[in-house]
Coordinates of C-alpha atoms and ligand atoms in Angstrom, one line a residue:
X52 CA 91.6 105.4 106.6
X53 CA 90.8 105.1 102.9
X54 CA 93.3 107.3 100.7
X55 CA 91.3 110.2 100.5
X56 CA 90.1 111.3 96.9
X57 CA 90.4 115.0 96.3
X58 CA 87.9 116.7 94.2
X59 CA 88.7 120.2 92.9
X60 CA 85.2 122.6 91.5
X61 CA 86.5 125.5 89.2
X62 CA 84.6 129.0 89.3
X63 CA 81.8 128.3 87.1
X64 CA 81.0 125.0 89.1
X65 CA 80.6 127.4 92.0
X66 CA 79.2 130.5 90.3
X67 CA 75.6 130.2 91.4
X68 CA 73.6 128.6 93.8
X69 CA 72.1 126.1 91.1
X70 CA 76.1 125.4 90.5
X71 CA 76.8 124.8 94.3
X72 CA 74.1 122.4 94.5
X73 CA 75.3 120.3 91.8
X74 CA 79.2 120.5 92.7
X75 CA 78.0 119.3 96.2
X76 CA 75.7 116.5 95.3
X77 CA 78.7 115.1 93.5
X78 CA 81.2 115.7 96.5
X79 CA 78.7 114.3 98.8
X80 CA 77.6 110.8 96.3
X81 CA 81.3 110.2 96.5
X82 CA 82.1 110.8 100.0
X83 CA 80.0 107.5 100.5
X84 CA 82.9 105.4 99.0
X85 CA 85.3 106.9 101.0
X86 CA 86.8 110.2 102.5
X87 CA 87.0 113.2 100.2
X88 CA 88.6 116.6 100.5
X89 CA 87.2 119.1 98.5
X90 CA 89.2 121.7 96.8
X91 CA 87.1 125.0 95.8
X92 CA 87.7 128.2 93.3
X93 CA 86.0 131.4 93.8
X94 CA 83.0 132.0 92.2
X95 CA 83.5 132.9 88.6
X96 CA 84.7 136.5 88.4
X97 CA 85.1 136.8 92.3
X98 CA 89.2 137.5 92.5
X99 CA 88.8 139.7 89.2
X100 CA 87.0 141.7 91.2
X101 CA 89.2 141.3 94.4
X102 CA 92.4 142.0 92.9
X103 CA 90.7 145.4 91.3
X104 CA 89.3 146.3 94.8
X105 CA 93.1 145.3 96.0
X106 CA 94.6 148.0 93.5
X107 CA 92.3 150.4 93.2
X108 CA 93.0 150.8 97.4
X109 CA 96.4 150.0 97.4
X110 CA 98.4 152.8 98.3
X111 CA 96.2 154.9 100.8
X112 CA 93.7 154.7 103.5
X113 CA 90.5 154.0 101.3
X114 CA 87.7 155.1 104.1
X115 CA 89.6 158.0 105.3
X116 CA 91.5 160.0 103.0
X117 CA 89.9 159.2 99.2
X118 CA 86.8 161.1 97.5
X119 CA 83.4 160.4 97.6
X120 CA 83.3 158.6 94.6
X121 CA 86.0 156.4 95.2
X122 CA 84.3 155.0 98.3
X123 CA 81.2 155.0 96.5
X124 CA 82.6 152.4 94.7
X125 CA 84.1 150.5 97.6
X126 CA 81.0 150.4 98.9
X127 CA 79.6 149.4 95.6
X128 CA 82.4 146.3 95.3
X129 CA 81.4 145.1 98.8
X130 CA 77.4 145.3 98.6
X131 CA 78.0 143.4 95.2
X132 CA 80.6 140.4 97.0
X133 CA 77.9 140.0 99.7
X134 CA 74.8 140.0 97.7
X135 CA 76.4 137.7 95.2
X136 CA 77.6 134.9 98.0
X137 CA 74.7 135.4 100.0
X138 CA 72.1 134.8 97.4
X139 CA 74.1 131.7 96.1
X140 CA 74.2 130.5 100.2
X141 CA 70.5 130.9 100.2
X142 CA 69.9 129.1 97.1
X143 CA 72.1 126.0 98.2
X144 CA 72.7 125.6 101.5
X145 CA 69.1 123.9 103.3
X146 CA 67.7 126.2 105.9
X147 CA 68.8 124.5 108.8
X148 CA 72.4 125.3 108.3
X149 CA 71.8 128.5 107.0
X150 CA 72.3 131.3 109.5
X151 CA 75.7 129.6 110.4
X152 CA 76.8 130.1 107.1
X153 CA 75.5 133.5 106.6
X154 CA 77.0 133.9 109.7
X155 CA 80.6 132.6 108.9
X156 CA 80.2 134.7 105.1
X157 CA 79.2 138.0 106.8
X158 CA 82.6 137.3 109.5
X159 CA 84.9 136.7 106.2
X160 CA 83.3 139.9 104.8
X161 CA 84.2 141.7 107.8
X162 CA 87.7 140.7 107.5
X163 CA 88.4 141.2 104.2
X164 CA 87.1 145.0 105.0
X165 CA 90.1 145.0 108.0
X166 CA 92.4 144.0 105.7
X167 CA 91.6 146.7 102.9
X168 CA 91.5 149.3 105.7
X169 CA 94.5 148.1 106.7
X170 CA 97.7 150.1 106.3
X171 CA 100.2 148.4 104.5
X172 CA 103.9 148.3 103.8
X173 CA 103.8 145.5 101.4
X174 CA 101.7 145.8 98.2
X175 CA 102.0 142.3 97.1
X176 CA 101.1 140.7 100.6
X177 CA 98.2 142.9 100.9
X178 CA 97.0 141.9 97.3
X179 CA 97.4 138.0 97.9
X180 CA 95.4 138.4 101.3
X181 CA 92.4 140.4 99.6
X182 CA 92.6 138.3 96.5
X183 CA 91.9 134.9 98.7
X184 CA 88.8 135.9 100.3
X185 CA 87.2 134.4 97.2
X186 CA 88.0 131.1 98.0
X187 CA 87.6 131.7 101.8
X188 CA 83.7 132.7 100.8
X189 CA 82.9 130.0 98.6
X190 CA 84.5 127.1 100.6
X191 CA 81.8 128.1 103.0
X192 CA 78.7 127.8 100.8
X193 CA 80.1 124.9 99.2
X194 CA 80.1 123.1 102.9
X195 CA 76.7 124.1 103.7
X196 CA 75.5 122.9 100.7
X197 CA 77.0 119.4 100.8
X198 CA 75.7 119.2 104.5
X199 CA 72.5 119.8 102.9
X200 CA 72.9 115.7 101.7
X201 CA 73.2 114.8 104.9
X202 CA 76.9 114.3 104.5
X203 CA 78.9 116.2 107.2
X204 CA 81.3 119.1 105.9
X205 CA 83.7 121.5 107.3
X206 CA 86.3 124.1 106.0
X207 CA 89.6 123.7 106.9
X208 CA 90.6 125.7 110.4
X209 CA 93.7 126.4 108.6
X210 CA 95.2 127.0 105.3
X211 CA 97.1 123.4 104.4
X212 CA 99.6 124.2 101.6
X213 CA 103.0 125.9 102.3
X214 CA 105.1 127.8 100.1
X215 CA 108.0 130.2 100.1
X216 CA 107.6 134.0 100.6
X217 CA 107.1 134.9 96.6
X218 CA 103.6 136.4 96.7
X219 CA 101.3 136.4 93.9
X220 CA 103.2 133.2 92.5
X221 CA 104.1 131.6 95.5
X222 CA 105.9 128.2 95.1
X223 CA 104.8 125.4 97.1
X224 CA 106.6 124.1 100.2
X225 CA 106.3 120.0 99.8
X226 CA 107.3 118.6 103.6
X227 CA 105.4 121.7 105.2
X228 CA 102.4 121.1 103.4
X229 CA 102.0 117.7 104.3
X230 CA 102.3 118.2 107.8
X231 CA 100.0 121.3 108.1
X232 CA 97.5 119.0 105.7
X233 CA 97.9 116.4 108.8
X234 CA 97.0 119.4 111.0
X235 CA 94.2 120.7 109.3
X236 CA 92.9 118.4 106.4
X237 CA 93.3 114.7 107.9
X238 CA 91.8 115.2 111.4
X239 CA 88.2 116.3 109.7
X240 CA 88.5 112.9 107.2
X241 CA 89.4 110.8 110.0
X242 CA 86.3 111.9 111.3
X243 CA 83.9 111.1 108.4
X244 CA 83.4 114.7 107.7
X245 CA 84.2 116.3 103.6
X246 CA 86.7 118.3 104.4
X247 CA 86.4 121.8 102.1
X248 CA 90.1 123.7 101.4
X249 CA 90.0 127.3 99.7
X250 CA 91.8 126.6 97.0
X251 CA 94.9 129.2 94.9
X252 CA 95.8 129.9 99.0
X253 CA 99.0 129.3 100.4
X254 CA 101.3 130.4 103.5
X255 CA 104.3 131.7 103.2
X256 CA 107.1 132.5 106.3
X257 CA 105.7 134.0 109.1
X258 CA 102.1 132.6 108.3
X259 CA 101.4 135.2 105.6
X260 CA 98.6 134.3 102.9
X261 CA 100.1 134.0 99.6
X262 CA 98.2 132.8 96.1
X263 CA 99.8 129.9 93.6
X264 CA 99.0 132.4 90.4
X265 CA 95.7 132.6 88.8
X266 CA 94.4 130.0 88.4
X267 CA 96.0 127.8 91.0
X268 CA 93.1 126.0 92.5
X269 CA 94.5 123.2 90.2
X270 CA 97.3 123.3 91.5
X271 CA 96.1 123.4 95.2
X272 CA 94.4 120.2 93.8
X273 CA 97.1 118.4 93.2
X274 CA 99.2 119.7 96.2
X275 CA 96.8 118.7 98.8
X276 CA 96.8 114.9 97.1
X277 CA 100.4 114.6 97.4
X278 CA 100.6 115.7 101.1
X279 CA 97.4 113.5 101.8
X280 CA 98.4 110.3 100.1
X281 CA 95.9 110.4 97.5
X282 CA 95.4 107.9 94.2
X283 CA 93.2 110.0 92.5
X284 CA 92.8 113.7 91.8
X285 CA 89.4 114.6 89.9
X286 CA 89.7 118.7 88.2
X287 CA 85.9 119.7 87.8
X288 CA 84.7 122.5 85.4
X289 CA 82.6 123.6 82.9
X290 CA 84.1 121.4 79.8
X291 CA 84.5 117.5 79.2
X292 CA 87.8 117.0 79.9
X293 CA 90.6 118.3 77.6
X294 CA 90.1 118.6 74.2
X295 CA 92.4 117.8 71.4
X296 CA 92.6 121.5 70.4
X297 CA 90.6 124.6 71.2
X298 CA 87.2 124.1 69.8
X299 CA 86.8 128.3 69.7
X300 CA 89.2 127.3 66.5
X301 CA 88.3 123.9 65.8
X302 CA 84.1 123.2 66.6
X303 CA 84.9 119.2 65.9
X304 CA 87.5 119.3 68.9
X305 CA 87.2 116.2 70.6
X306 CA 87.7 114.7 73.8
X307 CA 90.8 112.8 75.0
X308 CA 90.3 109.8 76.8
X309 CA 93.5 109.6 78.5
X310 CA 97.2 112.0 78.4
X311 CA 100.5 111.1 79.7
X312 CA 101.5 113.5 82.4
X313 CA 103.7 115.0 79.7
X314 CA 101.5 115.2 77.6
X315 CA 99.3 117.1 79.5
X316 CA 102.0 118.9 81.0
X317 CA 102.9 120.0 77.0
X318 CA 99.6 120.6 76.7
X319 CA 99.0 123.1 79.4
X320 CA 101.8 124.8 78.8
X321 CA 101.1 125.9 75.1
X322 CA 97.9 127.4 76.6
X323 CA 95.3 124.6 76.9
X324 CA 93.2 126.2 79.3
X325 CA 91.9 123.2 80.9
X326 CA 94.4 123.0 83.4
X327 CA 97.1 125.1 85.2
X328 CA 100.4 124.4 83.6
X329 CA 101.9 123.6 87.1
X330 CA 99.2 121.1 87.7
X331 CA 100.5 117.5 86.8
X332 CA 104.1 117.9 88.5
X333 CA 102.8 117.1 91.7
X334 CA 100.8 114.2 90.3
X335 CA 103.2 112.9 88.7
X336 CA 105.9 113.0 91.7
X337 CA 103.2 111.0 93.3
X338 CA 101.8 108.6 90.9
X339 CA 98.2 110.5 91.2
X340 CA 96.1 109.9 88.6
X341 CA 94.5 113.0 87.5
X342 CA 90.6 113.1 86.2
X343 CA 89.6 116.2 84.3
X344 CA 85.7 116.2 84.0
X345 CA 82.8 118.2 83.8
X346 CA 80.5 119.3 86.8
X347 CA 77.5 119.8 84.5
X348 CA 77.6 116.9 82.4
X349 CA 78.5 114.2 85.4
X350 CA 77.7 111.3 82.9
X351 CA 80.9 112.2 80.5
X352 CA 84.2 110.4 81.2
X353 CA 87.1 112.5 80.8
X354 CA 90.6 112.8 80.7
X355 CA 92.1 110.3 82.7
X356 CA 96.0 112.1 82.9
X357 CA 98.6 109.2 84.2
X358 CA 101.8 108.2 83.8
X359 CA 100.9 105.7 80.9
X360 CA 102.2 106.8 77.9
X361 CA 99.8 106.0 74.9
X362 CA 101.2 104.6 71.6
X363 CA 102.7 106.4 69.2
X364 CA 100.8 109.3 67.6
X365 CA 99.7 113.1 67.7
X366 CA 96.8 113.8 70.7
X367 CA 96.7 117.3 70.1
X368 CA 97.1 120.3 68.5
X369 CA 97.6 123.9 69.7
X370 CA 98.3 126.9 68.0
X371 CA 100.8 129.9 69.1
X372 CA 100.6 133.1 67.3
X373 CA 102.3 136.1 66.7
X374 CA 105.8 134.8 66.9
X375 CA 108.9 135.7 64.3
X376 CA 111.7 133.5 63.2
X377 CA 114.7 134.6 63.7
X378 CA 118.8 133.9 63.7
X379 CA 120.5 134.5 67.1
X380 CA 124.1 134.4 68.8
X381 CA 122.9 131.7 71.4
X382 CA 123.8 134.9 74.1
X383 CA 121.2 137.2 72.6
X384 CA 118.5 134.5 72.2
X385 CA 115.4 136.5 73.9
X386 CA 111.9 135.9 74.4
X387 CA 112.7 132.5 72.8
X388 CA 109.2 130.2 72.4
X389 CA 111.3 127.6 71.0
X390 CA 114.6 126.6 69.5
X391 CA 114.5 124.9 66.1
X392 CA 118.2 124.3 65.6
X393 CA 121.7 125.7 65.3
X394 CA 123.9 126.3 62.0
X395 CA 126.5 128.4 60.6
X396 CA 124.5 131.3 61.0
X397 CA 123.9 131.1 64.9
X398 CA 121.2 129.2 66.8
X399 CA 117.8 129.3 65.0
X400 CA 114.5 130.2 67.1
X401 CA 111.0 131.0 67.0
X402 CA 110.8 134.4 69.1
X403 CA 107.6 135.8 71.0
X404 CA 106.8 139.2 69.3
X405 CA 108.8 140.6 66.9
X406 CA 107.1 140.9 63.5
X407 CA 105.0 138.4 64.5
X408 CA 104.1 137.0 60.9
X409 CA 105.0 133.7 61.8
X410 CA 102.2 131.1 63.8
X411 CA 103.2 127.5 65.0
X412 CA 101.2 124.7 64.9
X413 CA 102.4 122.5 68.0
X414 CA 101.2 118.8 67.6
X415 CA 101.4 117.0 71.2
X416 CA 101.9 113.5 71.8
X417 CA 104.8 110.4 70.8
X418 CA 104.4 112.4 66.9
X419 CA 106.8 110.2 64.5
X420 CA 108.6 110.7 61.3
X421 CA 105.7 109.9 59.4
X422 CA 103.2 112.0 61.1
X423 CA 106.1 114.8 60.4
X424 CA 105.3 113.8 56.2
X425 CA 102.0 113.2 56.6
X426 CA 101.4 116.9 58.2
X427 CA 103.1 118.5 55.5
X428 CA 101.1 116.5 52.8
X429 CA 98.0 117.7 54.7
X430 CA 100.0 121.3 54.8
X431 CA 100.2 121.5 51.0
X432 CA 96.5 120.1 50.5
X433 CA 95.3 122.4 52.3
X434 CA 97.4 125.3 49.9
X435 CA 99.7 126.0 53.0
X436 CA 103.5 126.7 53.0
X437 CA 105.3 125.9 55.9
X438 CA 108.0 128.0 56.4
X439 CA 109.6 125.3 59.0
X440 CA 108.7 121.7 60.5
X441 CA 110.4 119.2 62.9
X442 CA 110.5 117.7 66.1
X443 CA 111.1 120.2 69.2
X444 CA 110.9 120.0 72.9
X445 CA 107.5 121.8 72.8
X446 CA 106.1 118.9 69.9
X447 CA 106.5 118.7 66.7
X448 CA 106.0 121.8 65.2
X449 CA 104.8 123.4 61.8
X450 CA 106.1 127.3 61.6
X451 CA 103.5 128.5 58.6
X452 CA 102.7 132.0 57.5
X453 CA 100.5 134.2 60.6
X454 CA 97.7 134.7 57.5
X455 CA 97.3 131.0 56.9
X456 CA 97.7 129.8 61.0
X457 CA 93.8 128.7 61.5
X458 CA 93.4 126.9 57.6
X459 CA 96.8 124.8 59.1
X460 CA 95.5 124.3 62.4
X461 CA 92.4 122.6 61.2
X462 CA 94.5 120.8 58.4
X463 CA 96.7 119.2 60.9
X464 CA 93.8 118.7 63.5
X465 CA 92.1 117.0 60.9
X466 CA 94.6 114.8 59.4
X467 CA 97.2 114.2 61.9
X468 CA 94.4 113.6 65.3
X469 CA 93.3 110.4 65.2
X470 CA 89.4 110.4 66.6
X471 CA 89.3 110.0 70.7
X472 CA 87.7 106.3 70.4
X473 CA 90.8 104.8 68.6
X474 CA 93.2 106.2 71.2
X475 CA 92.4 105.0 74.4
X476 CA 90.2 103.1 77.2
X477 CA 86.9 105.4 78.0
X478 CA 86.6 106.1 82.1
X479 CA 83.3 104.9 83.9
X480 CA 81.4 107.7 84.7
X481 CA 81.1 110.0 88.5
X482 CA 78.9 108.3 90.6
X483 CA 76.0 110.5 92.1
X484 CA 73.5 110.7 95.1
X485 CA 69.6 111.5 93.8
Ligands
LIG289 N1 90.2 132.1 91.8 C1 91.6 132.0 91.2 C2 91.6 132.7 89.9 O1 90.6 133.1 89.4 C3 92.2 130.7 91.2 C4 91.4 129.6 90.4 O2 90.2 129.8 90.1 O3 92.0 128.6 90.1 O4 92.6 132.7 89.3
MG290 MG1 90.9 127.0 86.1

């Protein structure tokens, strides 16, 4: 067999029927080149609303022993989960496979009512096994609709990835998950089908459902490539690719062509949305290349996210807020974002919280000495005084008043990112069926 590719759709590329369609004629146009396991969110807002139906019945027998108005409100949470997927089923999945699916959504509904109803003795176990019913309901739509190409697809009989007992933020198991991915994933490629995988799930001792952290369908992404031998890994949502800062700050954000996995890694972590922080460790224990793309614009290229380090340079910019700066004993140093230095005086840190008057500007990338002069020329152009700047592990960084923190972020973004078409090869766009 092929190495199979593994193609994860985020919330929105799920969150109506319209989306299903389109996130399955892409899974199915590439399953002609070769096997493909798909790896699916819940539809957009779905585990919000699970993990408030989780809490809101933690704690006591919801049918039995609350008022009236509380199980109105159940009843109100459930009718609105099983409207919501069974409209989008209807709307995606072709008629012929239809009352199999509504049959298989109305069975997961049905469970996930046992397991509220259930009593339970551990709160966080309960919460991980009501919050994956999102993923459990769309995998099952998503299937239907790429059978609907005339492509065969089928969820996974059983959850693939493995991870220790730590629910809500489970960590993955590495050996475990590949063989239960040879138990449950690679049988269904071997025999041409797309094989769909609930994504954020996991199993923890004793079979338990656990959850990666929100969101973790990344994650799962990634995860499932590793234990399945995979060269590629594409991350579908609702944007381009990532950006070169957040263009709710910076409308002119622009798309990289290609990150190291450290970069992206840096990237993520600062807060990039794009991707789950956790998400390029696996690929990059692999060798996967990662492709972050968008669902509803198929013809873009992407991110391509691989181990090739680019040339020197700044890729990106991101901006933290609210921090302080402050002087520490190195034994006191708490809610630390990042460590500038050491002197006389003790060790000398940017600190979460605090009186939070200070922002950073975080440029990503292989940033040199001169981009370090040339940021604070565009610093004092742009009439801001940086109240520290230098290399760090997180990037190099520009600590500038809290007021002036956006006028700065542009400055830099402006004069320190060089525009995406000088800094890299551009990706050949997804291939589709009609
Ligand atoms: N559905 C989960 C969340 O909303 C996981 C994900 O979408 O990645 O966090
Ligand atoms: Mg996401």
């Amino acid at each position: 067999m092929k190495r199979p590719l593994v193609i994860k759709f985020g919330g929105t590329s799920v969150g109506k029927g319209a989306a299903f369609l389109r996130a399955a004629r892409i899974a199915a146009g590439t399953a002609e080149n070769g096997p493909v396991a798909v790896v699916v969110s819940a539809m957009s807002g779905t585990t919000d609303a699970l993990l408030g139906l989780a809490k809101s019945t933690a704690g006591s027998t919801p049918r039995t022993s609350t008022g009236g108005s509380r199980e109105g409100s159940l009843a109100e949470i459930y009718r609105a989960l099983t409207d919501r997927h069974l409209r989008a089923a209807r709307e995606a999945v072709p008629g012929e496979a239809l009352p199999e699916v509504e049959e298989r959504l109305r069975g997961i509904l049905d469970r996930l009512a046992e397991v509220v109803d259930a009593p339970a003795s551990n709160f966080k176990a309960r919460k991980d096994a009501v919050a994956s019913f999102g993923e459990r309901l769309s995998a099952e739509i998503l299937a239907g609709a790429v059978s609907g190409f005339g492509v065969r697809a089928v969820v996974a009989p059983g959850d693939p990835i493995a991870t220790d007992g730590n629910f809500g933020e489970a960590e993955i198991h590495a050996g475990e998950t590949r063989r239960r991915a040879g138990r449950y994933v690679r049988p269904l490629l071997e025999a041409g089908s797309v094989a769909v995988v609930p994504g954020y799930v996991g199993r923890g001792p004793d079979e338990a459902v656990t959850t990666l952290g929100r969101g973790g369908s990344d994650l799962s992404a990634t995860v499932l490539g590793r234990a399945l031998g995979s060269e590629e890994v594409w991350i579908l949502s609702d944007v381009d690719g990532v950006l070169d800062a957040d263009p709710a700050l910076i409308p002119d954000a622009r798309l990289i062509p290609h990150l190291s996995y450290r970069e992206a890694a840096q990237f993520a972590a600062l807060g990039a949305e794009v991707l789950h922080p956790m998400t390029t460790a696996p690929a990059a224990a692999a060798g996967i290349e990662v492709r972050v793309r968008s669902t509803f614009n198929p013809g873009s290229p992407g991110t391509r996210i691989s181990d090739r380090e680019g040339g020197p340079g700044v890729r990106s910019v991101a901006l933290r807020r609210g921090l302080s700066l402050a002087h520490v004993a190195p034994e006191a140093a708490e809610n630390v974002f990042c460590v500038l230095g050491a002197d006389a005086g003790g060790l000398k840190v940017l600190a979460e919280g605090g009186s939070g008057d200070v922002a950073a500007v975080v440029c990503v990338g292989t940033p040199t000495d001169g981009d370090l002069l040339g940021g604070l020329r565009c610093l004092h152009e742009g009439g801001v005084r940086p109240i520290w700047a230098g290399n760090t592990s997180t990037g190099l960084l520009f600590a500038v008043p809290e007021g002036s923190a956006e006028v700065a972020l542009r400055a830099l973004h402006a004069g320190l990112v060089p525009p995406a078409s000088r800094s890299g090869t551009v990706p050949e766009p997804m291939e589709e069926v009609a």
